[in-house]
């Protein structure tokens, strides 16, 4: 029985990812979850008390996987600049991933304070991974620099998500250049 419940919970989370990546937080409703999974709506309430509870669980499950992929990419880099570049590139590479799209939709959505706090904590974990590399480069206030760097990544993610006019590779290169060289661009 417990295995069956785990499978149904997994199916609900997978349906939630799909709904979020297709239509944002507005698309994540209990009737839609019930329809996608073939469960009765009342059954959905047995697993989650609210939309926010679904979002919180998705964050708990998906953010660590996403962060681990970014961390792995950074670990392969040998220099602080390489780590920063890997931090930016890996996040932008993950944009096409459904878990990433769901996390982006969640981050942009209207959420209760508990869910928002969990997202902030998860983002804080992501940002703290790059603080050390920024400190190694001699950045004053590396935590602040890391938060601003994540703002560049988030802006690039939004451009990619919108299907902006620019080529996705150009958006990635612009974000990496901004992360490594600021508005001045690379040295001539």
PDB file of C-alpha atoms in Angstrom:
ATOM      1  CA  UNK A   1       0.000   0.000   0.000  1.00  0.00           C
ATOM      2  CA  UNK A   2       2.789   2.426   0.933  1.00  0.00           C
ATOM      3  CA  UNK A   3       4.495   1.737  -2.410  1.00  0.00           C
ATOM      4  CA  UNK A   4       1.240   2.480  -4.236  1.00  0.00           C
ATOM      5  CA  UNK A   5       0.889   5.796  -2.361  1.00  0.00           C
ATOM      6  CA  UNK A   6       4.490   6.690  -3.234  1.00  0.00           C
ATOM      7  CA  UNK A   7       3.805   5.960  -6.910  1.00  0.00           C
ATOM      8  CA  UNK A   8       0.646   8.083  -6.885  1.00  0.00           C
ATOM      9  CA  UNK A   9       2.465  10.929  -5.109  1.00  0.00           C
ATOM     10  CA  UNK A  10       5.208  10.713  -7.764  1.00  0.00           C
ATOM     11  CA  UNK A  11       2.592  10.753 -10.541  1.00  0.00           C
ATOM     12  CA  UNK A  12       0.978  13.835  -8.990  1.00  0.00           C
ATOM     13  CA  UNK A  13       4.341  15.637  -8.794  1.00  0.00           C
ATOM     14  CA  UNK A  14       5.111  14.705 -12.394  1.00  0.00           C
ATOM     15  CA  UNK A  15       1.692  16.005 -13.492  1.00  0.00           C
ATOM     16  CA  UNK A  16       2.349  19.198 -11.499  1.00  0.00           C
ATOM     17  CA  UNK A  17       5.696  19.674 -13.313  1.00  0.00           C
ATOM     18  CA  UNK A  18       3.975  19.306 -16.673  1.00  0.00           C
ATOM     19  CA  UNK A  19       1.165  21.703 -15.782  1.00  0.00           C
ATOM     20  CA  UNK A  20       3.622  24.289 -14.443  1.00  0.00           C
ATOM     21  CA  UNK A  21       5.928  24.077 -17.447  1.00  0.00           C
ATOM     22  CA  UNK A  22       2.989  24.290 -19.872  1.00  0.00           C
ATOM     23  CA  UNK A  23       0.927  27.011 -18.245  1.00  0.00           C
ATOM     24  CA  UNK A  24       2.608  28.446 -15.163  1.00  0.00           C
ATOM     25  CA  UNK A  25       1.135  28.457 -11.679  1.00  0.00           C
ATOM     26  CA  UNK A  26      -2.393  29.254 -12.938  1.00  0.00           C
ATOM     27  CA  UNK A  27      -2.423  25.864 -14.687  1.00  0.00           C
ATOM     28  CA  UNK A  28      -1.648  24.024 -11.443  1.00  0.00           C
ATOM     29  CA  UNK A  29      -5.117  23.210 -10.110  1.00  0.00           C
ATOM     30  CA  UNK A  30      -6.443  20.177  -8.282  1.00  0.00           C
ATOM     31  CA  UNK A  31      -8.982  19.388 -11.044  1.00  0.00           C
ATOM     32  CA  UNK A  32      -6.146  19.475 -13.609  1.00  0.00           C
ATOM     33  CA  UNK A  33      -3.958  17.249 -11.385  1.00  0.00           C
ATOM     34  CA  UNK A  34      -6.852  14.804 -10.989  1.00  0.00           C
ATOM     35  CA  UNK A  35      -7.459  14.750 -14.735  1.00  0.00           C
ATOM     36  CA  UNK A  36      -3.763  14.232 -15.589  1.00  0.00           C
ATOM     37  CA  UNK A  37      -3.336  11.373 -13.122  1.00  0.00           C
ATOM     38  CA  UNK A  38      -6.746   9.723 -13.429  1.00  0.00           C
ATOM     39  CA  UNK A  39      -7.329  10.184  -9.702  1.00  0.00           C
ATOM     40  CA  UNK A  40     -10.504  11.553  -8.177  1.00  0.00           C
ATOM     41  CA  UNK A  41     -10.148  15.163  -7.053  1.00  0.00           C
ATOM     42  CA  UNK A  42     -10.811  14.060  -3.460  1.00  0.00           C
ATOM     43  CA  UNK A  43      -7.816  11.701  -3.769  1.00  0.00           C
ATOM     44  CA  UNK A  44      -5.546  14.592  -4.709  1.00  0.00           C
ATOM     45  CA  UNK A  45      -6.483  16.223  -1.380  1.00  0.00           C
ATOM     46  CA  UNK A  46      -5.367  13.057   0.435  1.00  0.00           C
ATOM     47  CA  UNK A  47      -1.819  13.744  -0.795  1.00  0.00           C
ATOM     48  CA  UNK A  48      -1.695  17.549  -0.719  1.00  0.00           C
ATOM     49  CA  UNK A  49      -3.762  19.975   1.339  1.00  0.00           C
ATOM     50  CA  UNK A  50      -3.211  22.886  -1.063  1.00  0.00           C
ATOM     51  CA  UNK A  51      -1.502  24.084  -4.235  1.00  0.00           C
ATOM     52  CA  UNK A  52       1.193  25.588  -2.029  1.00  0.00           C
ATOM     53  CA  UNK A  53       1.853  22.129  -0.538  1.00  0.00           C
ATOM     54  CA  UNK A  54       2.382  20.736  -4.064  1.00  0.00           C
ATOM     55  CA  UNK A  55       4.767  23.604  -4.823  1.00  0.00           C
ATOM     56  CA  UNK A  56       6.664  23.113  -1.553  1.00  0.00           C
ATOM     57  CA  UNK A  57       7.164  19.417  -2.266  1.00  0.00           C
ATOM     58  CA  UNK A  58       8.280  20.109  -5.853  1.00  0.00           C
ATOM     59  CA  UNK A  59      10.849  22.559  -4.491  1.00  0.00           C
ATOM     60  CA  UNK A  60      12.015  20.020  -1.916  1.00  0.00           C
ATOM     61  CA  UNK A  61      12.394  17.334  -4.600  1.00  0.00           C
ATOM     62  CA  UNK A  62      13.548  19.290  -7.669  1.00  0.00           C
ATOM     63  CA  UNK A  63      15.718  22.132  -6.355  1.00  0.00           C
ATOM     64  CA  UNK A  64      18.352  19.806  -4.840  1.00  0.00           C
ATOM     65  CA  UNK A  65      18.633  17.847  -8.114  1.00  0.00           C
ATOM     66  CA  UNK A  66      19.013  21.064 -10.091  1.00  0.00           C
ATOM     67  CA  UNK A  67      21.525  22.495  -7.599  1.00  0.00           C
ATOM     68  CA  UNK A  68      23.516  19.236  -7.635  1.00  0.00           C
ATOM     69  CA  UNK A  69      23.846  19.461 -11.426  1.00  0.00           C
ATOM     70  CA  UNK A  70      25.119  23.040 -11.141  1.00  0.00           C
ATOM     71  CA  UNK A  71      27.496  22.037  -8.336  1.00  0.00           C
ATOM     72  CA  UNK A  72      28.846  19.112 -10.383  1.00  0.00           C
ATOM     73  CA  UNK A  73      29.512  21.403 -13.362  1.00  0.00           C
ATOM     74  CA  UNK A  74      31.322  23.855 -11.073  1.00  0.00           C
ATOM     75  CA  UNK A  75      33.405  21.065  -9.497  1.00  0.00           C
ATOM     76  CA  UNK A  76      34.766  20.163 -12.944  1.00  0.00           C
ATOM     77  CA  UNK A  77      36.112  23.704 -13.417  1.00  0.00           C
ATOM     78  CA  UNK A  78      39.625  24.385 -12.180  1.00  0.00           C
ATOM     79  CA  UNK A  79      39.682  28.187 -11.839  1.00  0.00           C
ATOM     80  CA  UNK A  80      37.338  30.606 -10.073  1.00  0.00           C
ATOM     81  CA  UNK A  81      36.417  32.078 -13.492  1.00  0.00           C
ATOM     82  CA  UNK A  82      35.712  28.574 -14.777  1.00  0.00           C
ATOM     83  CA  UNK A  83      33.470  27.892 -11.783  1.00  0.00           C
ATOM     84  CA  UNK A  84      31.503  31.101 -12.385  1.00  0.00           C
ATOM     85  CA  UNK A  85      31.165  30.282 -16.083  1.00  0.00           C
ATOM     86  CA  UNK A  86      29.966  26.744 -15.245  1.00  0.00           C
ATOM     87  CA  UNK A  87      27.470  28.192 -12.732  1.00  0.00           C
ATOM     88  CA  UNK A  88      25.921  30.377 -15.436  1.00  0.00           C
ATOM     89  CA  UNK A  89      26.123  27.900 -18.325  1.00  0.00           C
ATOM     90  CA  UNK A  90      24.669  24.937 -16.418  1.00  0.00           C
ATOM     91  CA  UNK A  91      21.651  26.892 -15.192  1.00  0.00           C
ATOM     92  CA  UNK A  92      20.929  28.144 -18.710  1.00  0.00           C
ATOM     93  CA  UNK A  93      21.455  24.661 -20.135  1.00  0.00           C
ATOM     94  CA  UNK A  94      18.808  23.346 -17.719  1.00  0.00           C
ATOM     95  CA  UNK A  95      16.156  25.772 -19.011  1.00  0.00           C
ATOM     96  CA  UNK A  96      14.760  23.147 -21.383  1.00  0.00           C
ATOM     97  CA  UNK A  97      14.393  20.639 -18.544  1.00  0.00           C
ATOM     98  CA  UNK A  98      10.800  20.274 -17.268  1.00  0.00           C
ATOM     99  CA  UNK A  99      11.913  20.409 -13.647  1.00  0.00           C
ATOM    100  CA  UNK A 100      13.659  23.698 -14.357  1.00  0.00           C
ATOM    101  CA  UNK A 101      10.634  25.129 -16.151  1.00  0.00           C
ATOM    102  CA  UNK A 102       8.459  24.105 -13.215  1.00  0.00           C
ATOM    103  CA  UNK A 103      10.851  25.774 -10.754  1.00  0.00           C
ATOM    104  CA  UNK A 104      10.870  28.953 -12.876  1.00  0.00           C
ATOM    105  CA  UNK A 105       7.057  28.972 -13.013  1.00  0.00           C
ATOM    106  CA  UNK A 106       6.930  28.430  -9.264  1.00  0.00           C
ATOM    107  CA  UNK A 107       9.387  31.270  -8.639  1.00  0.00           C
ATOM    108  CA  UNK A 108       7.288  33.616 -10.767  1.00  0.00           C
ATOM    109  CA  UNK A 109       3.967  32.558  -9.247  1.00  0.00           C
ATOM    110  CA  UNK A 110       1.705  33.837  -6.528  1.00  0.00           C
ATOM    111  CA  UNK A 111       2.570  31.741  -3.489  1.00  0.00           C
ATOM    112  CA  UNK A 112       1.952  31.725   0.216  1.00  0.00           C
ATOM    113  CA  UNK A 113       4.755  32.799   2.544  1.00  0.00           C
ATOM    114  CA  UNK A 114       5.794  29.247   3.461  1.00  0.00           C
ATOM    115  CA  UNK A 115       6.314  28.213  -0.158  1.00  0.00           C
ATOM    116  CA  UNK A 116       8.056  31.490  -0.979  1.00  0.00           C
ATOM    117  CA  UNK A 117      10.403  31.021   1.990  1.00  0.00           C
ATOM    118  CA  UNK A 118      11.347  27.517   0.804  1.00  0.00           C
ATOM    119  CA  UNK A 119      12.113  28.878  -2.660  1.00  0.00           C
ATOM    120  CA  UNK A 120      14.218  31.682  -1.168  1.00  0.00           C
ATOM    121  CA  UNK A 121      16.160  29.143   0.900  1.00  0.00           C
ATOM    122  CA  UNK A 122      16.736  26.936  -2.161  1.00  0.00           C
ATOM    123  CA  UNK A 123      17.891  29.907  -4.238  1.00  0.00           C
ATOM    124  CA  UNK A 124      20.127  30.935  -1.343  1.00  0.00           C
ATOM    125  CA  UNK A 125      21.774  27.513  -1.488  1.00  0.00           C
ATOM    126  CA  UNK A 126      22.369  27.934  -5.210  1.00  0.00           C
ATOM    127  CA  UNK A 127      23.820  31.432  -4.766  1.00  0.00           C
ATOM    128  CA  UNK A 128      26.113  30.316  -1.919  1.00  0.00           C
ATOM    129  CA  UNK A 129      27.812  27.849  -4.305  1.00  0.00           C
ATOM    130  CA  UNK A 130      29.317  30.730  -6.299  1.00  0.00           C
ATOM    131  CA  UNK A 131      30.274  32.951  -3.334  1.00  0.00           C
ATOM    132  CA  UNK A 132      33.565  31.099  -2.813  1.00  0.00           C
ATOM    133  CA  UNK A 133      34.586  31.536  -6.466  1.00  0.00           C
ATOM    134  CA  UNK A 134      33.792  35.256  -6.308  1.00  0.00           C
ATOM    135  CA  UNK A 135      35.771  35.614  -3.061  1.00  0.00           C
ATOM    136  CA  UNK A 136      38.722  33.807  -4.709  1.00  0.00           C
ATOM    137  CA  UNK A 137      38.641  36.449  -7.451  1.00  0.00           C
ATOM    138  CA  UNK A 138      38.956  39.133  -4.768  1.00  0.00           C
ATOM    139  CA  UNK A 139      35.401  40.468  -5.129  1.00  0.00           C
ATOM    140  CA  UNK A 140      34.474  42.714  -2.249  1.00  0.00           C
ATOM    141  CA  UNK A 141      31.181  41.536  -0.674  1.00  0.00           C
ATOM    142  CA  UNK A 142      31.098  38.236  -2.600  1.00  0.00           C
ATOM    143  CA  UNK A 143      27.627  37.286  -1.252  1.00  0.00           C
ATOM    144  CA  UNK A 144      26.115  40.460  -2.702  1.00  0.00           C
ATOM    145  CA  UNK A 145      28.008  39.902  -5.959  1.00  0.00           C
ATOM    146  CA  UNK A 146      26.634  36.327  -6.050  1.00  0.00           C
ATOM    147  CA  UNK A 147      23.051  37.555  -5.623  1.00  0.00           C
ATOM    148  CA  UNK A 148      23.531  40.101  -8.417  1.00  0.00           C
ATOM    149  CA  UNK A 149      25.127  37.425 -10.604  1.00  0.00           C
ATOM    150  CA  UNK A 150      22.057  35.238 -10.034  1.00  0.00           C
ATOM    151  CA  UNK A 151      19.983  38.211 -11.217  1.00  0.00           C
ATOM    152  CA  UNK A 152      21.878  38.084 -14.538  1.00  0.00           C
ATOM    153  CA  UNK A 153      21.183  34.330 -14.756  1.00  0.00           C
ATOM    154  CA  UNK A 154      17.492  34.851 -13.926  1.00  0.00           C
ATOM    155  CA  UNK A 155      17.193  37.538 -16.618  1.00  0.00           C
ATOM    156  CA  UNK A 156      18.815  35.205 -19.170  1.00  0.00           C
ATOM    157  CA  UNK A 157      16.463  32.395 -18.097  1.00  0.00           C
ATOM    158  CA  UNK A 158      13.471  34.680 -18.701  1.00  0.00           C
ATOM    159  CA  UNK A 159      14.800  35.592 -22.199  1.00  0.00           C
ATOM    160  CA  UNK A 160      15.190  31.900 -23.004  1.00  0.00           C
ATOM    161  CA  UNK A 161      11.764  31.037 -21.563  1.00  0.00           C
ATOM    162  CA  UNK A 162      10.098  33.777 -23.619  1.00  0.00           C
ATOM    163  CA  UNK A 163      11.615  32.428 -26.810  1.00  0.00           C
ATOM    164  CA  UNK A 164      13.209  35.857 -27.322  1.00  0.00           C
ATOM    165  CA  UNK A 165      14.344  36.999 -30.757  1.00  0.00           C
ATOM    166  CA  UNK A 166      17.990  36.316 -29.899  1.00  0.00           C
ATOM    167  CA  UNK A 167      19.483  32.905 -30.514  1.00  0.00           C
ATOM    168  CA  UNK A 168      19.640  30.901 -27.219  1.00  0.00           C
ATOM    169  CA  UNK A 169      23.411  30.454 -27.670  1.00  0.00           C
ATOM    170  CA  UNK A 170      23.782  34.260 -27.953  1.00  0.00           C
ATOM    171  CA  UNK A 171      21.788  34.761 -24.750  1.00  0.00           C
ATOM    172  CA  UNK A 172      24.025  32.250 -22.951  1.00  0.00           C
ATOM    173  CA  UNK A 173      27.236  33.858 -24.255  1.00  0.00           C
ATOM    174  CA  UNK A 174      25.990  37.340 -23.280  1.00  0.00           C
ATOM    175  CA  UNK A 175      25.172  36.120 -19.767  1.00  0.00           C
ATOM    176  CA  UNK A 176      28.578  34.434 -19.380  1.00  0.00           C
ATOM    177  CA  UNK A 177      30.349  37.567 -20.642  1.00  0.00           C
ATOM    178  CA  UNK A 178      28.327  39.751 -18.251  1.00  0.00           C
ATOM    179  CA  UNK A 179      29.123  37.380 -15.361  1.00  0.00           C
ATOM    180  CA  UNK A 180      32.845  37.299 -16.075  1.00  0.00           C
ATOM    181  CA  UNK A 181      33.514  40.813 -17.412  1.00  0.00           C
ATOM    182  CA  UNK A 182      30.577  43.057 -16.481  1.00  0.00           C
ATOM    183  CA  UNK A 183      29.367  45.720 -18.894  1.00  0.00           C
ATOM    184  CA  UNK A 184      32.881  46.372 -20.235  1.00  0.00           C
ATOM    185  CA  UNK A 185      33.051  42.960 -21.901  1.00  0.00           C
ATOM    186  CA  UNK A 186      36.204  40.898 -22.255  1.00  0.00           C
ATOM    187  CA  UNK A 187      39.544  42.707 -22.452  1.00  0.00           C
ATOM    188  CA  UNK A 188      40.565  43.551 -26.018  1.00  0.00           C
TER     189      UNK A 188
END
